[in-house]
CSV table of C-alpha atoms and ligand atoms in Angstrom, one decimal:
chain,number,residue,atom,x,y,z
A,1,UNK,CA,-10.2,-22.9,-8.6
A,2,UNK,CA,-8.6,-21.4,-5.5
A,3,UNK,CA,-6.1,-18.6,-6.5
A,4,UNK,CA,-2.8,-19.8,-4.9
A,5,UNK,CA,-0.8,-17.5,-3.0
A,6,UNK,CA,2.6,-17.6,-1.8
A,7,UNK,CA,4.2,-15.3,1.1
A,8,UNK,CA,7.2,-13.9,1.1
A,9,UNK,CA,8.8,-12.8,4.5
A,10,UNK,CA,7.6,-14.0,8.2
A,11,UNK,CA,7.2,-10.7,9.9
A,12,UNK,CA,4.1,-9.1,11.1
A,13,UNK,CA,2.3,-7.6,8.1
A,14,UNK,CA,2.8,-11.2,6.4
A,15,UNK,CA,1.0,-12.5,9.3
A,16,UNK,CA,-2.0,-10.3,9.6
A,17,UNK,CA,-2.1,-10.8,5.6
A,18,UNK,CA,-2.7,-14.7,6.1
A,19,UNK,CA,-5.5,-13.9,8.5
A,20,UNK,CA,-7.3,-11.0,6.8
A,21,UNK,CA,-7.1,-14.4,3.4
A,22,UNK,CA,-8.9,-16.6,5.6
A,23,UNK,CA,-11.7,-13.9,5.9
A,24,UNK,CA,-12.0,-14.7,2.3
A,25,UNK,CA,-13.9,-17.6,0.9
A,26,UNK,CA,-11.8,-20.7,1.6
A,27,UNK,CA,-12.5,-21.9,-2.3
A,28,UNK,CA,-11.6,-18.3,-3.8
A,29,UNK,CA,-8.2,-17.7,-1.6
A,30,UNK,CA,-5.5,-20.5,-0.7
A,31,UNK,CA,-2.4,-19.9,0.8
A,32,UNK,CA,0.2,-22.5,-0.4
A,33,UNK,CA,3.5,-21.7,0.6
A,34,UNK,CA,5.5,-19.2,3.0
A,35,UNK,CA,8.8,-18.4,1.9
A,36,UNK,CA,11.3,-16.8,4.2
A,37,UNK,CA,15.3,-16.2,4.9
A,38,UNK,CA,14.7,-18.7,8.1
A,39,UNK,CA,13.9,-22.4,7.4
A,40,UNK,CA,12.9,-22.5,11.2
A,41,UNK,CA,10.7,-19.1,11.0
A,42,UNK,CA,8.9,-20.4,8.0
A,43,UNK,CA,7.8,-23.6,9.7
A,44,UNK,CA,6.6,-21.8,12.4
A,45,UNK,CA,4.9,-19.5,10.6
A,46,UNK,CA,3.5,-22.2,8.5
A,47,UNK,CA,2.3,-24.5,11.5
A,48,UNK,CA,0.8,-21.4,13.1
A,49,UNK,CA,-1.2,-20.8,9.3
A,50,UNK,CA,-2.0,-24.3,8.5
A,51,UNK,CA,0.1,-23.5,5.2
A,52,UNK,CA,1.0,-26.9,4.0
A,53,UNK,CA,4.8,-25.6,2.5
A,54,UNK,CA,7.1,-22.9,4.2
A,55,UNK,CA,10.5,-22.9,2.0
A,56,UNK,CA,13.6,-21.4,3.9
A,57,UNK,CA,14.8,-19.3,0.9
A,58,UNK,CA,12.8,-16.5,-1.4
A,59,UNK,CA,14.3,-18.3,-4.4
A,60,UNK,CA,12.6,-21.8,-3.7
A,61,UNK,CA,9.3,-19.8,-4.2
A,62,UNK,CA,9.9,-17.9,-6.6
A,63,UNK,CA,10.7,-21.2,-8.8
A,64,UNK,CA,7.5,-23.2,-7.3
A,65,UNK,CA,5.4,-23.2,-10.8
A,66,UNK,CA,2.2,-23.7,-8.7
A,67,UNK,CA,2.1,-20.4,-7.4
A,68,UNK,CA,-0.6,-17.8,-9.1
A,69,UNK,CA,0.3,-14.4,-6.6
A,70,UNK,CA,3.1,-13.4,-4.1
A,71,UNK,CA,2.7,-11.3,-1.6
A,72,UNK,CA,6.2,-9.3,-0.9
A,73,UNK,CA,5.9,-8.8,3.1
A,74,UNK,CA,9.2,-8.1,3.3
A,75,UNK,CA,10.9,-4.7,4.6
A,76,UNK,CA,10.3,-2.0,2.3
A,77,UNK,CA,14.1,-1.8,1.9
A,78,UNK,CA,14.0,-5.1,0.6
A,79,UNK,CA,10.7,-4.5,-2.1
A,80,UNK,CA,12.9,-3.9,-5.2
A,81,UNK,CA,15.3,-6.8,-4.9
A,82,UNK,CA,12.8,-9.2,-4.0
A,83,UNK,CA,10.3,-8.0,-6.7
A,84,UNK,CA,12.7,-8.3,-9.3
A,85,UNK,CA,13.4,-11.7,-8.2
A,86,UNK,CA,9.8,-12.9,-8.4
A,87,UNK,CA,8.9,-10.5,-11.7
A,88,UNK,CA,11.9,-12.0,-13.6
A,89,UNK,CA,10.9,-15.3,-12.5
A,90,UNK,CA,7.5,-14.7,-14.4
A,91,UNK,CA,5.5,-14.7,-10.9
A,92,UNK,CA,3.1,-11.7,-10.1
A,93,UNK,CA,3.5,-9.8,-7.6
A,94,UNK,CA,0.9,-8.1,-4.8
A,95,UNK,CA,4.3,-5.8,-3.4
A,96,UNK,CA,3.5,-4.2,0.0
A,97,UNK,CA,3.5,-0.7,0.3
A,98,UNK,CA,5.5,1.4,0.1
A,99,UNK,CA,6.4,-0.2,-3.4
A,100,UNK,CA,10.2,0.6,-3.7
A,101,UNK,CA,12.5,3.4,-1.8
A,102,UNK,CA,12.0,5.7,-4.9
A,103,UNK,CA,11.1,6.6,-8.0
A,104,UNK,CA,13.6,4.8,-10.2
A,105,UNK,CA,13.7,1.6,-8.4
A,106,UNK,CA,9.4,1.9,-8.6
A,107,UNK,CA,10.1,2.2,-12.4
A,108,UNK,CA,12.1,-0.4,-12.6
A,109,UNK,CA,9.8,-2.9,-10.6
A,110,UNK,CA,6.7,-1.7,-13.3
A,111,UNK,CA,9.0,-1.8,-16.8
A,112,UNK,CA,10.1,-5.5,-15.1
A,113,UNK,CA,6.9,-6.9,-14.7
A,114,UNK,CA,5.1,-5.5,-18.3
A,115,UNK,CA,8.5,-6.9,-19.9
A,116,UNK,CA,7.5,-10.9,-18.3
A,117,UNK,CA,3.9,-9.8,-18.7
A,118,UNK,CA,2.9,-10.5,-15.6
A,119,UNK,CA,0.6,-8.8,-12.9
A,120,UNK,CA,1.9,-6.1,-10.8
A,121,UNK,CA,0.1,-4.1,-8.0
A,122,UNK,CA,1.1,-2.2,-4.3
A,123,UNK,CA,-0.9,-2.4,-1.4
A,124,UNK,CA,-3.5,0.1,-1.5
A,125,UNK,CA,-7.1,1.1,-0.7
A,126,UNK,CA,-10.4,2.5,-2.5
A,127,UNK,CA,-12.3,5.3,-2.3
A,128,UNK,CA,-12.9,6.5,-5.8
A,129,UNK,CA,-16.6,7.4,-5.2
A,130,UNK,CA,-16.7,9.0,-2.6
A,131,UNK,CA,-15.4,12.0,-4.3
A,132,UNK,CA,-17.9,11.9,-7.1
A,133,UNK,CA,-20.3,12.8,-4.3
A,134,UNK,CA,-19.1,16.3,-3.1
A,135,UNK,CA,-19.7,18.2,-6.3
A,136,UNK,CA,-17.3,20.1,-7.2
A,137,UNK,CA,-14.5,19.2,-5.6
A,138,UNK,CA,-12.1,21.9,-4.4
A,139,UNK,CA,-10.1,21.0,-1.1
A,140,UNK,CA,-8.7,18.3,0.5
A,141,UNK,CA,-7.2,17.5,3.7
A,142,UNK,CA,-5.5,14.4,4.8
A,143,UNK,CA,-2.8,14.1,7.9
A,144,UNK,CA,-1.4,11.4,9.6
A,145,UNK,CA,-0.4,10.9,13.4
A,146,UNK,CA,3.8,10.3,14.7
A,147,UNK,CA,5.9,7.7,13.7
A,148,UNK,CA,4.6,6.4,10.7
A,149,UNK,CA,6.9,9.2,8.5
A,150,UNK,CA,10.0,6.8,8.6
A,151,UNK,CA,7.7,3.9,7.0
A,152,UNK,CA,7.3,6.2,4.3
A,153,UNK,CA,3.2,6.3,5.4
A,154,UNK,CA,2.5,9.5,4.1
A,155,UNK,CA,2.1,7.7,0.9
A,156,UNK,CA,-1.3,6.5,2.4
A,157,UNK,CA,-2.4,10.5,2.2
A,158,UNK,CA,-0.7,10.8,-1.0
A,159,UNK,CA,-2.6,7.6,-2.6
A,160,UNK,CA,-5.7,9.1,-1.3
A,161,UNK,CA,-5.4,12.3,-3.2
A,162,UNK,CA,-4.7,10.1,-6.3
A,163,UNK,CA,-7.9,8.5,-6.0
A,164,UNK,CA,-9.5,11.6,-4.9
A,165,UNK,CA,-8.1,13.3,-7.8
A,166,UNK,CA,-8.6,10.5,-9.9
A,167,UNK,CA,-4.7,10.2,-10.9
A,168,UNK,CA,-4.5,13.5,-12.2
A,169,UNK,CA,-0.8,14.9,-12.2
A,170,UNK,CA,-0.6,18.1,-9.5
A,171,UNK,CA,0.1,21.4,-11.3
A,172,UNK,CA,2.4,22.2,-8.4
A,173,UNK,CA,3.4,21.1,-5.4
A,174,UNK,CA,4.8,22.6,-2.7
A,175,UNK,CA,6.6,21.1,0.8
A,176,UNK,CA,8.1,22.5,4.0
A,177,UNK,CA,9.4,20.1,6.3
A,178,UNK,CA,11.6,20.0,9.3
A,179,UNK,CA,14.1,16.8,9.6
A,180,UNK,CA,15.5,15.0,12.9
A,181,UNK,CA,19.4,15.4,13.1
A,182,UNK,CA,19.2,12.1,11.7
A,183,UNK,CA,17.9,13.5,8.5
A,184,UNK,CA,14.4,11.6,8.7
A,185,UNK,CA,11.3,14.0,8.4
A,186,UNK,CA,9.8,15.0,11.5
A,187,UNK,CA,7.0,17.0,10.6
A,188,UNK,CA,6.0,17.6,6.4
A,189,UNK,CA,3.4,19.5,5.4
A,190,UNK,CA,2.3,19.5,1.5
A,191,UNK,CA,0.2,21.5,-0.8
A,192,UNK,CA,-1.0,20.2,-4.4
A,193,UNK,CA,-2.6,22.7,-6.7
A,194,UNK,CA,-4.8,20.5,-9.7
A,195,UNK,CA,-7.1,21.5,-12.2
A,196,UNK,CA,-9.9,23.5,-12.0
A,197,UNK,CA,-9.0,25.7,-9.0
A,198,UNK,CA,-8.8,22.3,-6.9
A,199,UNK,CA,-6.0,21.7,-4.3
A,200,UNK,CA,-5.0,19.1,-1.8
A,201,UNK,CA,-3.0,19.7,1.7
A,202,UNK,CA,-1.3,17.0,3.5
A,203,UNK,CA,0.1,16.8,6.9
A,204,UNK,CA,2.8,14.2,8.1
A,205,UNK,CA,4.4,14.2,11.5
A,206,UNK,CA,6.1,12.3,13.9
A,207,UNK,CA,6.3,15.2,16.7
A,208,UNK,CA,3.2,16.1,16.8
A,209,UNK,CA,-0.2,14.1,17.8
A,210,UNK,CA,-2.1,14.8,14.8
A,211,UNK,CA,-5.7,12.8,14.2
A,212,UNK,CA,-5.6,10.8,11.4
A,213,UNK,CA,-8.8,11.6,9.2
A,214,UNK,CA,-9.1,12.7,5.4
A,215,UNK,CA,-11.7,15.5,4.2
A,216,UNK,CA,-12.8,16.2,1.2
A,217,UNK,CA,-14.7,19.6,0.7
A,218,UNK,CA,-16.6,20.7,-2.7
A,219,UNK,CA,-18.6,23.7,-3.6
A,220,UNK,CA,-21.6,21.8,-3.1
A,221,UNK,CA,-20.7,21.7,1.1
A,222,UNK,CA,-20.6,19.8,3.9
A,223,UNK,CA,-17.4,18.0,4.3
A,224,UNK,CA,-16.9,13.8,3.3
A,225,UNK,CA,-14.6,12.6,6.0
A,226,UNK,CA,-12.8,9.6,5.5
A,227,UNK,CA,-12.8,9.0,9.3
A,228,UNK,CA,-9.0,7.9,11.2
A,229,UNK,CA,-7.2,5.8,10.9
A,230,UNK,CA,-8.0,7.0,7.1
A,231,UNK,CA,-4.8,4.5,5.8
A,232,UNK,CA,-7.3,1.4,6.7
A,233,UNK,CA,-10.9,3.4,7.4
A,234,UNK,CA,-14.1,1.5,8.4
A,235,UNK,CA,-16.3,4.4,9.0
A,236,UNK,CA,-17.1,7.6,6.2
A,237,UNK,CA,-19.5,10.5,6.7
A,238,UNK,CA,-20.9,12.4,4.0
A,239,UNK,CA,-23.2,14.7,3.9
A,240,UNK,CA,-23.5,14.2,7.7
A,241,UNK,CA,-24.6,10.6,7.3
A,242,UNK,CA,-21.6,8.5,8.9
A,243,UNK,CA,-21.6,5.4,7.6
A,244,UNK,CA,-20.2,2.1,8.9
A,245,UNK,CA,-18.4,-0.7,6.7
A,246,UNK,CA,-17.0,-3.4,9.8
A,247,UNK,CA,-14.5,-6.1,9.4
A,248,UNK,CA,-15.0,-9.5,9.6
A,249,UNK,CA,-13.5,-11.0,13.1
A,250,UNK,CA,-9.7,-12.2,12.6
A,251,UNK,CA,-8.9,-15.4,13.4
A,252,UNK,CA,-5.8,-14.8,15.3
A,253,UNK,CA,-4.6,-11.1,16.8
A,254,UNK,CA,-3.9,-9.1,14.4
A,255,UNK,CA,-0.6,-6.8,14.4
A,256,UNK,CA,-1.6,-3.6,13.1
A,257,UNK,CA,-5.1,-1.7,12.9
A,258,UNK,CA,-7.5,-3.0,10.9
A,259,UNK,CA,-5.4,-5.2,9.1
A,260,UNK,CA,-8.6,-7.9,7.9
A,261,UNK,CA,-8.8,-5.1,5.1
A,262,UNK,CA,-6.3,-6.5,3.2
A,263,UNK,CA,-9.2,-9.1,2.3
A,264,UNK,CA,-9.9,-6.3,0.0
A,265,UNK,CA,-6.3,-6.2,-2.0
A,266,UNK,CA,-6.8,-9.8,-2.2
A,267,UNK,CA,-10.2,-9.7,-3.7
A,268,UNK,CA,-8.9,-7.0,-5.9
A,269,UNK,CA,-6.0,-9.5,-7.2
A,270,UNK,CA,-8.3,-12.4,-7.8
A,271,UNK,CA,-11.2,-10.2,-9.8
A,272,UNK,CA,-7.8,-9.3,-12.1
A,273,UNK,CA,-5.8,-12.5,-12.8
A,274,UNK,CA,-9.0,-14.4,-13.0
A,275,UNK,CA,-9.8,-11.7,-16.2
A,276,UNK,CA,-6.1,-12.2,-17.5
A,277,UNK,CA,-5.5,-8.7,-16.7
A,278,UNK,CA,-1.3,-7.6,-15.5
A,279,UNK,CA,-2.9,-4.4,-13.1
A,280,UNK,CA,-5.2,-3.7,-10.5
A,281,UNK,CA,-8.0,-0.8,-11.5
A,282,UNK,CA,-8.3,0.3,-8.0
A,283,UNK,CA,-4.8,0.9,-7.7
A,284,UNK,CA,-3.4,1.6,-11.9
A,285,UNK,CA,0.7,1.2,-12.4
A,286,UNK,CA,0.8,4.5,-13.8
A,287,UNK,CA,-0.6,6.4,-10.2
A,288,UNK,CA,1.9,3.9,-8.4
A,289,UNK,CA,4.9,5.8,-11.0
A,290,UNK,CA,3.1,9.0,-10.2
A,291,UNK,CA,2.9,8.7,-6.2
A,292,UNK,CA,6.6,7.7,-6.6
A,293,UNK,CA,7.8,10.9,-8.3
A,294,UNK,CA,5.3,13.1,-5.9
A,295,UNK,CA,6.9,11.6,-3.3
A,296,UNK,CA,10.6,11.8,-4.9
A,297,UNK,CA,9.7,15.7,-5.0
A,298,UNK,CA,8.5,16.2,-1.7
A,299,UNK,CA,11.6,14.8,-0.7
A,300,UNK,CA,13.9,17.0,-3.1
A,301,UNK,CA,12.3,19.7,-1.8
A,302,UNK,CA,12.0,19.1,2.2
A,303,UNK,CA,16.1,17.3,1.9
A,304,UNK,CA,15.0,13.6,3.1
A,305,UNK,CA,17.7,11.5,1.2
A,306,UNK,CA,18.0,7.4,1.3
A,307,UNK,CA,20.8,5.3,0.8
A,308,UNK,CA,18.8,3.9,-2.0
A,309,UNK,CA,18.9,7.0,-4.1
A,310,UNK,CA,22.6,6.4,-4.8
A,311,UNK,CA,22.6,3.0,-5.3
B,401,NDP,N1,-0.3,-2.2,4.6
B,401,NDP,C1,-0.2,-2.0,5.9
B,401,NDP,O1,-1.1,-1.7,6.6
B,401,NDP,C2,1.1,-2.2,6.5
B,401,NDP,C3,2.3,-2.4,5.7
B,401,NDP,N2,3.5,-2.6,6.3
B,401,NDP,C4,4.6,-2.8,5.4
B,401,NDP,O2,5.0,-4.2,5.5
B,401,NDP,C5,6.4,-4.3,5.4
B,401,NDP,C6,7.0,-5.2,6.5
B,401,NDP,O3,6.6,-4.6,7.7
B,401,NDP,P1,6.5,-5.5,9.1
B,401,NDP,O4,5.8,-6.7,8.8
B,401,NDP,O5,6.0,-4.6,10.1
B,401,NDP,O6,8.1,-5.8,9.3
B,401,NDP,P2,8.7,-7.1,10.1
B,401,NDP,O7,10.1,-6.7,10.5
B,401,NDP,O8,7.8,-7.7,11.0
B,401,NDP,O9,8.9,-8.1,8.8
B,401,NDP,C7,9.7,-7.8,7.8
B,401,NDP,C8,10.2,-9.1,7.2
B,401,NDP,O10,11.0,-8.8,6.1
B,401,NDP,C9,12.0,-9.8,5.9
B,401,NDP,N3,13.3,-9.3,5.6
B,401,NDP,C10,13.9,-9.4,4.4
B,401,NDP,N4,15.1,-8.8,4.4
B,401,NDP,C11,15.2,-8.2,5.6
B,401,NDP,C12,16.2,-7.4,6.2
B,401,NDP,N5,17.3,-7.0,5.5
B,401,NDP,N6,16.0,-6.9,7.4
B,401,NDP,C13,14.9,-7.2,8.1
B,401,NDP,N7,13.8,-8.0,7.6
B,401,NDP,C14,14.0,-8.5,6.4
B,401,NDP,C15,12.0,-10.7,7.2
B,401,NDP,O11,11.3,-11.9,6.9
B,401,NDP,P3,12.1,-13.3,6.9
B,401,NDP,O12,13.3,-13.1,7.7
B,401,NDP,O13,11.1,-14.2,7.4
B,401,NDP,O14,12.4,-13.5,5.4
B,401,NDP,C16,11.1,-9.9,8.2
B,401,NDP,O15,10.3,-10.7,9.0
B,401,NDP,C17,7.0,-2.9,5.3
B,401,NDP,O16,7.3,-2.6,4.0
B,401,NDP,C18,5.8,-2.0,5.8
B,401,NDP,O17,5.9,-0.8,5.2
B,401,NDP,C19,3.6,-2.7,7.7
B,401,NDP,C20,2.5,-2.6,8.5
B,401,NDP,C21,1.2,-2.3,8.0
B,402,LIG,O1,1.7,0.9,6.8
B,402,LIG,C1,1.5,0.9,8.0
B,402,LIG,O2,0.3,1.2,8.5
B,402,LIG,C2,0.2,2.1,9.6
B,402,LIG,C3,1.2,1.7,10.7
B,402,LIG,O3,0.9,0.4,11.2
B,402,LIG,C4,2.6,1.6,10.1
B,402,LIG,O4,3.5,1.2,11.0
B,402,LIG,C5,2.6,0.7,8.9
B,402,LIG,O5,3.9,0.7,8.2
């Protein structure tokens, strides 16, 4: 049986979502209702989807029993409030990234949905084994090009050194950043010290034109690069071999870069509730806490405060 997904929100990301599903296996994936704050947006949204229900509240979803996964599209601001909604309403939840504002409100959103025993899992890629292939591994390098800092993106470089790293807690870590009058981060750069002599450096900016590629170096040599745009990648080279992993054609433009890869999250969801299981392997609760309070220290430390943080 098709694993029956409801949207929440009718922006752009919720879009490119629906077409990157119908890349999938019509009799795996089937999207059943959009939800959004506009009657009128979710019917267009819906008649431009062919999704046979678009309800003009997030409510009305979250109380449609026949719903197996929602997908939070919404604004990031908006990721704990809604995700409450849905957790306490007993639905799981595939929550867009970046999974709440910070650290407390991420904490909230995992103690919520093990309490209603119910799936939980952010947005995220997968390249566990590609480390396993550099030897020893000892340095890392991830950056990411301008105005994605605000969006809080640099968790893409962050979740990569996760993976890389397989979730192991940094020893240290240690930012300098400069901030826009307007207190958002304008350039951040980050080192991570880990076990075994290993370290990671990350580089964030919206100033400056950086490319947008991850590297992974071990003892053994020649650099893995997780070629740009590394938060969506098609292409890896290791050991000098560059290797090509293409997406299937969209069905309608696509809003943002690669976008058909969220087929993969998708996947990832139905492998999991299909096996009864409330996480995602690829992407644990525990590294989504732990990415949270990396970034909640990068922040303490470089002075980027939200609204959210006092609420
Ligand atoms: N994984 C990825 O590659 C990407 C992820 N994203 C993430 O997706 C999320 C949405 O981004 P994007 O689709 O570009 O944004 P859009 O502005 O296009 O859509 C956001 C939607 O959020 C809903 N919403 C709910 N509350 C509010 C509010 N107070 N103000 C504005 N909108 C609200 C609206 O839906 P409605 O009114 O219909 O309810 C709106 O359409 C962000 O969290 C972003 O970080 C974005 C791009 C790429
Ligand atoms: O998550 C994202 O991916 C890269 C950019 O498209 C950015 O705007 C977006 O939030």
């Amino acid at each position: 049986m098709a694993t029956r997904w409801g949207l929440c929100g009718a922006g752009k990301i919720s879009h490119d979502f629906s077409v990157a599903i119908k890349t999938l296996p019509p009799g795996d994936h089937r999207i059943a209702v959009i939800a959004s704050r506009s009657i009128d947006r979710a019917k267009d949204f819906a008649q431009k989807h062919c999704i046979p229900k678009a309800y003009g509240s997030y409510e009305e979803l979250a109380n449609n029993p026949k719903i197996d996964i929602v997908y939070l599209g919404m604004l990031h601001t908006e990721h704990w409030r809604v995700g409450m909604l849905f957790l306490k309403a007993g639905k799981n939840v595939l929550c867009e990234k970046p999974f709440a504002m910070n650290s407390r409100k991420v904490k909230d959103l995992v103690a919520t949905a093990k309490k209603n025993h119910v799936f939980l899992m952010v947005v995220s890629f997968a390249l566990r084994t590609l480390a396993n292939s550099s030897g020893n591994l000892r340095v890392s390098f991830y950056n990411l090009p301008q105005h994605w800092v605000e969006e809080l993106c640099w968790m893409y470089c962050l979740q990569f050194v996760l993976m890389v790293f397989n979730g192991e807690r940094p020893e240290s870590i240690q930012a300098t950043g400069v901030l826009l009058d307007s207190g958002v981060d304008e350039s951040v750069v980050v080192t991570m010290k880990f076990s075994r002599k290993r370290m990671a450096l990350c580089a964030f900016s919206i100033a400056a034109r950086l490319p947008n590629d991850a590297v992974i170096a071990g003892t053994k040599g020649p650099l893995k690069y997780v070629l740009g745009p590394m938060h969506c990648p098609t292409k890896l080279v290791v050991n000098d071999k560059e290797t090509e992993y293409p997406l299937p054609e969209p069905c309608l433009p696509l809003n943002f870069t690669n976008s058909a890869g969220l087929r993969y999250e998708a996947g990832e969801v139905r492998q999991r509730l299909l096996k009864g299981l409330k996480e995602s392997k690829q992407m644990p609760l525990a590294d989504s806490v732990l990415l949270s309070e990396i970034m909640a220290e990068i922040r303490k430390q470089v002075g980027v405060v939200f609204n959210q943080d006092s609420q």
